Coordinates of C-alpha atoms in Angstrom, one line a residue:
M1 CA 112.0 17.3 92.3
S2 CA 111.0 19.2 95.3
D3 CA 110.9 22.4 93.2
A4 CA 108.5 20.7 90.9
N5 CA 106.2 19.7 93.7
A6 CA 106.3 23.3 95.1
L7 CA 105.4 24.6 91.7
K8 CA 102.6 22.1 91.4
D9 CA 101.2 23.2 94.8
L10 CA 101.3 26.8 93.6
G11 CA 99.6 25.8 90.4
N12 CA 96.9 24.1 92.3
K13 CA 96.2 27.2 94.4
A14 CA 96.1 29.4 91.2
F15 CA 93.7 26.9 89.7
A16 CA 91.5 27.1 92.8
A17 CA 91.4 30.8 92.3
K18 CA 90.5 30.3 88.6
D19 CA 93.7 32.1 87.5
Y20 CA 94.1 29.5 84.7
D21 CA 96.9 31.4 82.9
K22 CA 99.0 31.5 86.1
A23 CA 98.2 27.8 86.8
I24 CA 99.3 26.8 83.3
D25 CA 102.5 28.7 83.6
L26 CA 103.3 27.1 87.0
F27 CA 102.5 23.6 85.8
S28 CA 104.7 24.2 82.7
Q29 CA 107.6 25.2 84.9
A30 CA 107.1 22.1 87.0
I31 CA 107.0 19.9 83.8
D32 CA 110.3 21.5 82.7
K33 CA 111.8 20.3 86.0
D34 CA 110.1 16.9 86.1
P35 CA 109.0 16.0 82.5
K36 CA 108.1 12.4 83.4
N37 CA 105.5 13.3 86.0
H38 CA 102.2 12.3 84.6
V39 CA 100.2 14.2 87.3
L40 CA 101.6 17.5 86.1
Y41 CA 100.3 17.0 82.6
S42 CA 96.9 16.0 84.1
N43 CA 96.8 19.2 86.1
R44 CA 97.8 21.4 83.2
S45 CA 95.1 19.6 81.0
A46 CA 92.5 20.7 83.6
A47 CA 93.8 24.3 83.7
K48 CA 93.7 24.5 79.9
A49 CA 90.2 23.0 79.9
G50 CA 89.3 25.8 82.4
K51 CA 90.1 28.2 79.6
K52 CA 88.2 26.0 77.2
D53 CA 91.4 25.3 75.3
W54 CA 90.2 21.8 74.4
A55 CA 93.0 21.1 71.9
G56 CA 95.6 21.9 74.5
A57 CA 93.8 20.0 77.2
L58 CA 93.6 17.0 74.9
A59 CA 97.3 17.1 74.1
D60 CA 98.3 17.2 77.8
A61 CA 95.8 14.4 78.6
E62 CA 97.3 12.2 75.9
E63 CA 100.8 12.9 77.2
C64 CA 99.6 12.0 80.7
I65 CA 98.3 8.7 79.3
K66 CA 101.5 8.0 77.4
L67 CA 103.5 8.3 80.7
N68 CA 101.0 6.3 82.7
S69 CA 98.3 4.5 80.8
Q70 CA 97.1 2.7 84.0
W71 CA 96.1 5.9 85.8
G72 CA 92.3 6.5 85.4
K73 CA 92.4 10.3 85.8
G74 CA 94.4 10.7 82.7
W75 CA 91.7 9.0 80.6
A76 CA 89.1 11.1 82.4
R77 CA 91.0 14.3 81.4
K78 CA 91.1 13.0 77.8
G79 CA 87.3 12.2 77.9
A80 CA 86.5 15.6 79.3
A81 CA 88.6 17.5 76.7
L82 CA 87.0 15.6 73.9
H83 CA 83.6 16.2 75.4
G84 CA 84.3 19.9 75.5
A85 CA 85.3 19.8 71.8
R86 CA 82.0 18.0 71.2
R87 CA 83.8 15.0 69.8
Y88 CA 81.4 12.7 71.6
D89 CA 82.2 9.4 70.1
E90 CA 85.9 9.8 70.8
A91 CA 85.1 11.0 74.3
I92 CA 83.0 7.9 75.0
A93 CA 85.8 5.7 73.7
A94 CA 88.3 7.5 76.1
Y95 CA 86.0 7.0 79.1
R96 CA 85.6 3.3 78.2
S97 CA 89.3 2.9 77.9
G98 CA 89.7 4.4 81.3
L99 CA 87.1 2.1 82.8
A100 CA 89.0 -0.8 81.4
V101 CA 92.0 0.1 83.6
E102 CA 90.2 1.6 86.6
D103 CA 86.5 1.4 87.6
S104 CA 86.2 5.0 89.1
P105 CA 83.0 7.0 89.7
A106 CA 84.5 9.9 87.8
L107 CA 85.0 7.8 84.6
R108 CA 81.5 6.2 84.9
K109 CA 79.8 9.5 85.4
G110 CA 81.9 11.2 82.8
L111 CA 80.7 8.5 80.3
D112 CA 77.1 9.1 81.4
E113 CA 77.4 12.8 80.9
V114 CA 79.0 12.6 77.4
T115 CA 76.4 10.0 76.4
E116 CA 73.6 12.4 77.4
A117 CA 75.3 15.3 75.6
K118 CA 75.5 13.2 72.4
A119 CA 71.8 12.2 72.7
S120 CA 70.7 15.8 73.1
E121 CA 72.2 16.9 69.8
G122 CA 68.9 16.7 68.0
A123 CA 66.8 14.7 65.7
G124 CA 69.7 13.7 63.4
A125 CA 71.4 11.7 66.1
F126 CA 68.1 10.2 67.2
G127 CA 67.2 9.4 63.6
K128 CA 70.4 7.3 63.2
M129 CA 69.6 5.5 66.4
F130 CA 66.2 4.4 65.1
S131 CA 67.4 3.7 61.6
D132 CA 68.7 0.3 62.4
P133 CA 66.3 -2.2 60.7
N134 CA 67.2 -4.8 63.3
L135 CA 66.4 -2.5 66.3
L136 CA 63.2 -4.3 67.3
G137 CA 65.0 -7.6 67.2
K138 CA 67.8 -6.3 69.4
L139 CA 65.2 -4.9 71.9
A140 CA 63.4 -8.2 72.1
A141 CA 66.7 -10.0 72.8
N142 CA 67.7 -7.6 75.6
P143 CA 66.2 -8.4 79.1
R144 CA 66.0 -4.7 79.9
T145 CA 64.0 -3.7 76.9
Q146 CA 62.1 -6.9 76.2
K147 CA 59.4 -6.0 78.7
H148 CA 58.8 -2.6 77.0
L149 CA 57.7 -4.4 73.8
A150 CA 54.6 -5.8 75.6
D151 CA 53.1 -2.3 75.2
P152 CA 51.8 -2.1 71.6
S153 CA 51.8 1.7 71.6
F154 CA 55.5 1.7 72.5
V155 CA 56.3 -0.6 69.6
E156 CA 54.2 1.5 67.3
K157 CA 56.1 4.6 68.5
I158 CA 59.5 3.0 67.6
R159 CA 58.2 2.0 64.1
L160 CA 57.0 5.6 63.6
Y161 CA 60.4 6.9 64.5
Q162 CA 62.0 4.4 62.1
Q163 CA 59.7 5.6 59.3
N164 CA 60.2 9.3 60.1
P165 CA 63.5 9.9 61.9
M166 CA 62.8 13.7 62.2
M167 CA 60.0 12.9 64.7
A168 CA 62.6 11.2 67.0
Q169 CA 63.5 14.6 68.5
N170 CA 60.7 14.1 71.0
A171 CA 61.6 10.4 71.7
F172 CA 63.0 10.9 75.1
E173 CA 59.8 12.3 76.5
D174 CA 59.2 8.6 77.1
P175 CA 61.8 7.5 79.7
R176 CA 61.8 3.9 78.3
M177 CA 63.6 5.3 75.2
I178 CA 66.7 5.7 77.4
D179 CA 66.9 1.9 77.5
V180 CA 66.3 1.8 73.7
M181 CA 69.2 4.2 73.2
G182 CA 71.5 2.0 75.4
V183 CA 70.7 -1.1 73.3
A184 CA 71.1 0.8 70.0
M185 CA 74.5 2.2 71.1
G186 CA 75.6 -1.1 72.7
I187 CA 76.0 0.4 76.2
D188 CA 74.0 0.1 79.5
I189 CA 72.8 3.6 79.9
Q190 CA 70.8 2.8 83.1
G191 CA 73.9 1.4 84.7
F192 CA 75.5 4.9 84.5
A193 CA 72.4 6.9 85.3
R194 CA 72.4 9.1 88.4
P195 CA 69.8 8.4 91.1
E196 CA 66.7 10.6 90.8
G197 CA 67.3 14.0 92.4
S198 CA 71.1 13.6 92.6
D199 CA 73.3 16.5 91.5
E200 CA 76.6 14.6 92.1
L201 CA 78.8 14.9 89.0
P202 CA 82.3 13.7 88.2
P203 CA 85.2 16.2 88.8
E204 CA 85.8 16.5 85.1
V205 CA 82.3 17.3 84.0
P206 CA 80.0 20.0 85.4
Q207 CA 76.2 19.7 85.7
S208 CA 74.4 20.8 82.6
P209 CA 71.7 23.4 83.1
P210 CA 68.0 22.3 82.8
Q211 CA 66.9 22.0 79.2
P212 CA 63.7 23.8 78.1
S213 CA 60.8 21.5 77.1
A214 CA 59.9 23.4 74.0
S215 CA 60.8 21.5 70.9
T216 CA 61.2 24.6 68.7
S217 CA 64.7 25.3 69.8
K218 CA 67.5 23.4 71.6
P219 CA 70.4 25.1 73.3
E220 CA 73.8 23.7 72.7
P221 CA 74.8 20.9 75.2
A222 CA 76.8 22.3 78.0
A223 CA 80.5 21.7 77.5
P224 CA 82.5 20.4 80.5
V225 CA 84.4 23.0 82.5
Q226 CA 87.5 21.9 84.2
E227 CA 87.2 23.6 87.5
D228 CA 88.0 20.8 89.7
V229 CA 90.0 22.1 92.6
E230 CA 91.2 18.6 93.5
M231 CA 94.0 18.6 91.0
A232 CA 95.8 15.6 92.4
E233 CA 95.7 13.3 95.4
E234 CA 95.5 15.1 98.7
D235 CA 99.0 15.6 100.1
E236 CA 100.1 16.1 103.6
E237 CA 99.9 19.9 103.4
E238 CA 96.4 19.8 102.0
A239 CA 95.3 17.3 104.7
K240 CA 96.7 19.6 107.4
A241 CA 95.0 22.6 105.9
K242 CA 91.7 20.8 105.8
K243 CA 92.0 19.6 109.4
E244 CA 92.8 23.2 110.6
A245 CA 89.9 24.6 108.6
L246 CA 87.4 22.2 110.2
A247 CA 88.8 23.1 113.6
A248 CA 88.3 26.8 112.8
K249 CA 84.8 26.0 111.8
E250 CA 84.1 24.3 115.1
K251 CA 85.5 27.3 117.0
G252 CA 83.3 29.6 114.8
A253 CA 80.2 27.6 115.6
A254 CA 80.9 27.7 119.3
A255 CA 81.5 31.5 119.2
Y256 CA 78.3 31.9 117.2
K257 CA 76.2 30.1 119.8
Q258 CA 77.7 32.3 122.5
K259 CA 76.8 35.4 120.2
N260 CA 80.4 36.3 120.0
F261 CA 79.9 37.2 116.4
E262 CA 83.2 39.0 115.8
E263 CA 85.1 35.9 116.8
A264 CA 82.8 33.7 114.8
A265 CA 83.3 35.7 111.7
K266 CA 87.1 35.6 112.2
E267 CA 87.1 31.8 112.5
F268 CA 84.7 31.1 109.6
Q269 CA 86.8 33.4 107.3
R270 CA 90.0 31.6 108.5
A271 CA 88.4 28.3 107.7
W272 CA 87.6 29.3 104.1
D273 CA 91.1 30.8 103.6
L274 CA 92.7 27.5 104.8
W275 CA 90.4 25.2 102.8
P276 CA 88.4 26.9 100.0
K277 CA 86.5 23.7 99.2
D278 CA 83.7 23.8 101.7
V279 CA 81.1 26.6 101.0
T280 CA 79.5 26.0 104.4
F281 CA 82.3 28.2 105.8
L282 CA 81.0 31.1 103.6
T283 CA 77.3 30.5 104.4
N284 CA 78.1 30.4 108.1
L285 CA 80.0 33.6 107.6
G286 CA 76.9 35.1 106.0
A287 CA 74.8 34.0 109.0
V288 CA 77.2 35.8 111.3
Y289 CA 77.0 39.1 109.3
F290 CA 73.2 38.6 109.2
Q291 CA 73.0 38.5 113.0
Q292 CA 75.2 41.5 113.2
G293 CA 72.8 43.4 110.9
D294 CA 75.4 43.9 108.2
Y295 CA 73.2 42.6 105.4
D296 CA 75.4 43.8 102.6
K297 CA 78.3 41.6 103.9
A298 CA 75.9 38.7 104.4
I299 CA 74.8 39.0 100.8
E300 CA 78.4 39.2 99.6
A301 CA 79.5 36.2 101.6
C302 CA 76.6 34.0 100.3
E303 CA 76.9 35.2 96.7
K304 CA 80.5 34.1 96.9
A305 CA 79.3 30.8 98.4
V306 CA 77.1 30.3 95.3
E307 CA 79.9 31.2 92.9
E308 CA 82.5 29.0 94.5
G309 CA 79.9 26.3 95.1
R310 CA 79.3 26.1 91.4
N311 CA 83.0 25.9 90.7
I312 CA 83.6 23.0 93.0
R313 CA 80.2 21.4 92.3
A314 CA 78.9 21.7 95.9
D315 CA 75.7 19.9 97.0
Y316 CA 72.7 21.7 95.5
K317 CA 71.3 21.9 99.0
L318 CA 74.2 24.1 100.1
I319 CA 73.6 26.4 97.0
A320 CA 69.9 26.6 98.0
K321 CA 70.8 27.5 101.5
A322 CA 73.1 30.3 100.3
Y323 CA 70.3 31.7 98.0
G324 CA 67.8 31.5 100.9
R325 CA 70.1 33.5 103.2
I326 CA 70.6 36.1 100.5
G327 CA 66.8 36.4 100.2
S328 CA 66.5 36.8 104.0
A329 CA 69.1 39.6 104.0
Y330 CA 67.3 41.4 101.2
V331 CA 64.1 41.2 103.2
K332 CA 65.8 42.9 106.1
K333 CA 67.1 45.6 103.6
G334 CA 63.5 46.1 102.4
D335 CA 64.4 45.1 98.8
L336 CA 61.6 42.6 98.4
E337 CA 62.0 42.2 94.7
S338 CA 65.6 40.9 95.1
A339 CA 64.5 38.8 98.1
I340 CA 61.7 37.1 96.0
K341 CA 64.2 36.5 93.1
N342 CA 66.7 34.8 95.4
F343 CA 64.0 32.8 97.3
N344 CA 62.9 31.5 93.9
K345 CA 66.5 30.5 93.0
S346 CA 66.8 28.7 96.3
L347 CA 63.6 26.7 95.6
T348 CA 64.9 25.9 92.1
E349 CA 68.0 24.3 93.7
H350 CA 66.1 22.5 96.6
R351 CA 62.5 23.0 97.7
T352 CA 62.0 23.4 101.4
P353 CA 58.9 24.5 103.4
D354 CA 60.9 27.2 105.2
I355 CA 62.0 29.0 102.1
L356 CA 58.6 28.5 100.4
N357 CA 56.9 30.2 103.4
K358 CA 59.5 33.1 103.3
L359 CA 58.8 33.5 99.6
R360 CA 55.0 33.7 100.1
E361 CA 55.4 36.2 102.9
A362 CA 57.7 38.4 100.9
E363 CA 55.2 38.3 98.0
R364 CA 52.3 39.2 100.2
T365 CA 54.3 42.0 101.8
K366 CA 55.4 43.3 98.4
S367 CA 51.8 43.2 97.1
E368 CA 50.5 45.0 100.2
R369 CA 53.2 47.7 99.9
E370 CA 52.3 48.2 96.3
R371 CA 48.7 48.5 97.1
Q372 CA 49.3 51.0 99.9
A373 CA 51.6 53.0 97.7
Y374 CA 48.9 53.3 95.1
I375 CA 46.3 54.7 97.6
D376 CA 45.6 58.4 96.9
P377 CA 42.2 59.8 98.1
E378 CA 42.4 62.8 95.7
K379 CA 42.9 60.6 92.7
S380 CA 40.2 58.2 94.0
A381 CA 37.7 61.1 94.0
A382 CA 38.7 62.2 90.5
A383 CA 38.3 58.6 89.2
R384 CA 34.9 58.4 90.9
E385 CA 33.7 61.7 89.3
E386 CA 34.9 60.4 86.0
G387 CA 32.8 57.3 86.5
N388 CA 29.8 59.4 87.5
A389 CA 30.0 61.3 84.2
Q390 CA 30.3 58.0 82.2
F391 CA 27.4 56.6 84.1
K392 CA 25.2 59.6 83.3
A393 CA 26.2 59.3 79.6
G394 CA 25.1 55.6 79.6
S395 CA 28.7 54.3 79.2
F396 CA 28.3 51.7 82.0
A397 CA 31.3 49.5 81.1
D398 CA 33.6 52.5 81.2
A399 CA 32.0 53.6 84.4
V400 CA 32.9 50.2 86.0
K401 CA 36.6 50.8 85.0
S402 CA 36.6 54.2 86.5
Y403 CA 35.0 53.1 89.7
T404 CA 37.4 50.2 90.0
E405 CA 40.3 52.7 89.7
S406 CA 38.6 54.8 92.4
I407 CA 38.4 51.7 94.7
K408 CA 42.1 50.9 94.2
R409 CA 43.0 54.4 95.0
D410 CA 41.0 54.5 98.2
P411 CA 39.5 51.1 99.2
S412 CA 38.2 52.6 102.5
D413 CA 35.7 54.8 100.7
A414 CA 32.4 52.9 100.4
R415 CA 31.1 55.1 97.7
G416 CA 33.3 53.5 95.1
Y417 CA 31.8 50.1 95.7
N418 CA 28.3 51.4 95.8
N419 CA 28.7 53.3 92.6
R420 CA 30.2 50.4 90.8
A421 CA 27.3 48.2 92.0
A422 CA 25.0 50.7 90.3
A423 CA 26.9 50.3 87.0
Y424 CA 26.9 46.5 87.3
L425 CA 23.2 46.6 87.9
K426 CA 22.7 48.5 84.6
L427 CA 24.8 45.9 82.9
A428 CA 22.6 43.1 84.5
A429 CA 25.7 41.8 86.3
L430 CA 23.7 41.1 89.4
P431 CA 26.1 38.8 91.4
E432 CA 28.9 41.4 90.9
A433 CA 26.6 44.2 91.9
L434 CA 25.5 42.4 95.1
K435 CA 29.1 41.6 96.0
D436 CA 29.9 45.3 95.7
T437 CA 27.0 46.5 97.9
N438 CA 28.1 43.9 100.5
E439 CA 31.6 45.3 100.4
A440 CA 30.3 48.8 100.7
I441 CA 28.3 47.9 103.8
K442 CA 31.3 46.1 105.2
T443 CA 33.4 49.2 104.7
D444 CA 30.8 51.5 106.2
P445 CA 28.0 49.8 108.1
T446 CA 26.1 53.1 108.4
F447 CA 26.0 53.8 104.6
V448 CA 22.2 53.9 104.1
K449 CA 22.5 54.2 100.3
A450 CA 24.3 50.9 100.1
Y451 CA 21.4 49.1 101.8
I452 CA 18.9 50.7 99.5
R453 CA 20.9 49.7 96.4
K454 CA 21.4 46.1 97.8
S455 CA 17.6 45.9 98.3
N456 CA 17.1 47.0 94.6
I457 CA 19.6 44.3 93.4
L458 CA 17.9 41.6 95.5
Y459 CA 14.6 42.8 94.0
A460 CA 16.0 42.4 90.5
M461 CA 17.2 38.9 91.5
R462 CA 13.6 38.1 92.7
E463 CA 14.9 37.5 96.2
Y464 CA 12.0 39.5 97.6
D465 CA 12.1 38.4 101.2
K466 CA 15.9 39.3 101.4
A467 CA 15.1 42.6 99.7
L468 CA 12.5 43.4 102.3
E469 CA 14.9 42.5 105.1
T470 CA 17.6 44.7 103.7
I471 CA 15.3 47.8 103.2
Q472 CA 14.1 47.3 106.8
Q473 CA 17.8 47.5 107.9
A474 CA 18.1 50.7 105.9
R475 CA 15.2 52.2 107.8
E476 CA 16.8 51.3 111.2
I477 CA 20.1 52.8 110.2
D478 CA 18.6 56.0 108.7
A479 CA 18.5 57.6 112.1
E480 CA 18.2 61.2 110.7
H481 CA 15.4 60.1 108.3
K482 CA 17.2 61.6 105.3
H483 CA 16.1 58.7 103.0
T484 CA 12.6 58.0 104.4
A485 CA 10.8 58.6 101.1
E486 CA 13.2 56.4 99.1
I487 CA 13.1 53.6 101.7
S488 CA 9.3 53.7 101.9
Q489 CA 9.0 53.5 98.1
Q490 CA 11.3 50.6 97.9
E491 CA 9.6 48.8 100.8
L492 CA 6.2 49.2 99.2
K493 CA 7.5 47.9 95.9
V494 CA 9.0 44.8 97.6
Q495 CA 5.8 44.1 99.6
Q496 CA 3.7 44.2 96.4
A497 CA 6.1 41.8 94.7
L498 CA 5.9 39.5 97.7
W499 CA 2.1 39.5 97.7
S500 CA 2.1 38.9 93.9
Q501 CA 4.6 36.1 94.2
R502 CA 2.8 34.3 97.0
G503 CA -0.7 34.8 95.6
E504 CA -2.8 32.0 96.8
E505 CA 0.1 30.0 98.1
T506 CA -0.8 27.6 100.9
Q507 CA 1.0 27.6 104.2
E508 CA 2.7 24.3 103.2
Q509 CA 3.9 25.7 99.9
T510 CA 5.2 28.9 101.7
L511 CA 7.1 26.7 104.2
E512 CA 8.6 24.6 101.4
R513 CA 9.8 27.7 99.5
A514 CA 11.1 29.5 102.6
M515 CA 13.1 26.4 103.8
R516 CA 15.2 26.6 100.7
D517 CA 16.8 29.6 102.3
P518 CA 19.6 28.3 104.6
E519 CA 19.1 31.1 107.1
V520 CA 15.4 30.4 107.4
A521 CA 16.1 26.6 107.7
N522 CA 18.6 27.3 110.6
I523 CA 16.0 29.4 112.4
M524 CA 13.3 26.8 112.0
N525 CA 15.6 24.1 113.3
D526 CA 16.7 26.1 116.3
P527 CA 15.1 24.4 119.4
V528 CA 14.6 27.8 121.1
M529 CA 12.8 29.3 118.2
Q530 CA 10.7 26.1 117.8
Q531 CA 9.6 26.6 121.4
I532 CA 8.8 30.3 120.9
L533 CA 6.7 29.5 117.7
Q534 CA 4.8 26.8 119.5
Q535 CA 4.1 29.2 122.4
A536 CA 2.9 31.9 119.9
Q537 CA 0.3 29.5 118.5
T538 CA -1.5 29.2 121.8
N539 CA -0.6 32.7 123.1
P540 CA -0.1 35.3 120.3
G541 CA 0.6 38.0 122.8
A542 CA 3.7 36.1 124.0
L543 CA 5.3 36.7 120.6
Q544 CA 5.3 40.4 121.3
D545 CA 7.2 39.8 124.6
H546 CA 9.9 37.7 122.7
M547 CA 10.2 40.5 120.2
K548 CA 11.8 42.7 122.9
N549 CA 14.9 40.6 122.5
P550 CA 16.9 42.1 119.5
V551 CA 18.2 38.7 118.4
V552 CA 14.9 37.0 118.6
R553 CA 13.2 40.0 116.9
A554 CA 15.6 39.7 113.9
K555 CA 14.8 36.0 113.5
I556 CA 11.1 36.5 113.8
Q557 CA 11.2 39.4 111.3
K558 CA 13.1 37.0 109.0
L559 CA 10.2 34.5 109.3
I560 CA 7.6 37.2 108.7
N561 CA 9.4 38.4 105.6
A562 CA 9.6 34.8 104.4
G563 CA 5.9 34.4 104.9
I564 CA 6.1 31.7 107.5
I565 CA 4.6 34.0 110.2
R566 CA 1.7 35.8 108.6
T567 CA 0.5 39.1 110.1
R568 CA -2.7 41.0 109.5

C-alpha cells in the first residue's frame, strides 16, 4: 500500500510538470498495487484528460464512481471527460448526479461551464430551445422570468425566435435570455452563474477564451483541459512543502527589501521548487531579476508565471501582473513593440491605471522614436523641390503631398510649412493654409515670407485688420529690408480693402464690428487701456507718450487697425 502511495505522489509531480504519459504510467503502476483505490483512477482520469484522451478519461472516471459513488470528484471527472468529448447532455447529467451526493463548488461550476458550452453550439441548439410551444406559459409560471414578460418587445422577440429558429443565434445578446434558457432546460442557470468579473473556475474545467461578437463565424467551444495540479486531497508531505515554500517566500521578500537580490532570487526560486502552485513566487523572482538589470531572466521568469498560471488557473490579476512586468522589462531593453504587446495583454487580463500609463508612455516613446528616425534633411529638401515643381505645374494637391513629406523629413525647416500653405491657398483650403503659416512662424519667428503669406491668407479670408497687423509685423522683422517692396504692396492692398469695407461706417458700427474680435474685446475691457483711451480724448499728445511702451503700442496699433482709433 505504501508503494502505491509513493507511486501516486510521483504521478502527481509528473502531472504538475505536464508529463502526462509518465503520470499515466505511474498511476497505472499504483493501480496494479492497489486496484480498489478510487483516488488513483480519478488521478489517472485527469492525466488522460490532459492528453485529451476523453474516452480513456471517461473509463477511469466511471471506474472511480463504481468504487466510490459517494465521492463528488469522481462525478466531476466524468463530467469533465464528457464535456471534453462534447457530449454535453451526458456531462450535465454526470454533474447533476455528483451534486446529488456532494454539493461542491467544482461540480456546480462544472455544470455551469458545460451548460454554457452547450448553449454556444449555434442556432440549432437555440432553435430547439425556442421550439417548445408552451415556452411562454412556462416563462409566465416561473418567478424569475415572469417579470421579463412585462416587456412587450421581449415577448415579441421570443415569438420571432419561435417562428424562425435560425435567428436565435443572436438570442443571448439579451442577458434575459439566460433565464429563458434555464426555464427551457429545466435548470436554474443564474444559480450557477459566476459573479461578474470573476475568473474562478472549477479544477476540472478551464476558462474558455473570449468569444468574438461577429455572428458570421463561431469558434468551437473550448474543451476542458485536465491540468489540475491538485490531484487529490493535500497530504502531510504536500502541506509541509507548502509551509516551507511560504517561509522561503517571506525570506525572499525580506532580502528584497534589504536589496540583497541574490539571496532574494535564491529564496523565491526555492519557494517555487517546493510548491509550484503559486505563481507569485515566479513574479517575485522576475522582480528581483528586473532590479538586477537582468531583463532577459525577468522576462523568462514572468513568461513562466503566465504559462504555469494558466495551467493552475491562477487569479487573472496575477497573470496581468506578470504580463505587466514583462512589458516593463522590454521597455528597459528598448524593445517598445514587445513592451506594448505585453502591456496590452496585461490590460486584457486586468485593467489598472499603472499599466495603462506605462502603455501610453511606451506608445508615445515609440511614436517619437519613429518620427526621429524618419528625419532626413537631405530627403526633406528633395521632397520640397519636388513639391515646388508640382506647384509650378499647377498640380497643387500633389504639391501638398510632397511638402507634407518634406515636413515629416525635417519638421524644423519652416519652408516646408510655408510652401504647403501656398499650395493650400491655391486649393482654397484657407484654414489649413493659415495653420501652416502659424506653424512656420512658430518654427522660425524671423521668417519674413511666412508673415507675408499669412497676411495674404487673412486677406483672402476678409480678415483685413488681422492681415494689416501681420504685414506690419513682417515690416518690423525685415531688418535688412529685403522684402520692402512686397510688404509695401501687401500693406497698400490691405489698407484699400479696409477703406472699402468700412466705407461710410459710423463709429458705433465700427465698434460693434471690431468687438466681435476677442483680442479687441479684451483690449477694450482692460481698465488700463480704458484709462489711456479716455486720456487720449482730452489730450491726443498723451497717446504718443503711451506708444513708447511696446506692449501698449501693440494694443493701440490693434485698435487703429480695427478702426476704433482713427488717424488722419
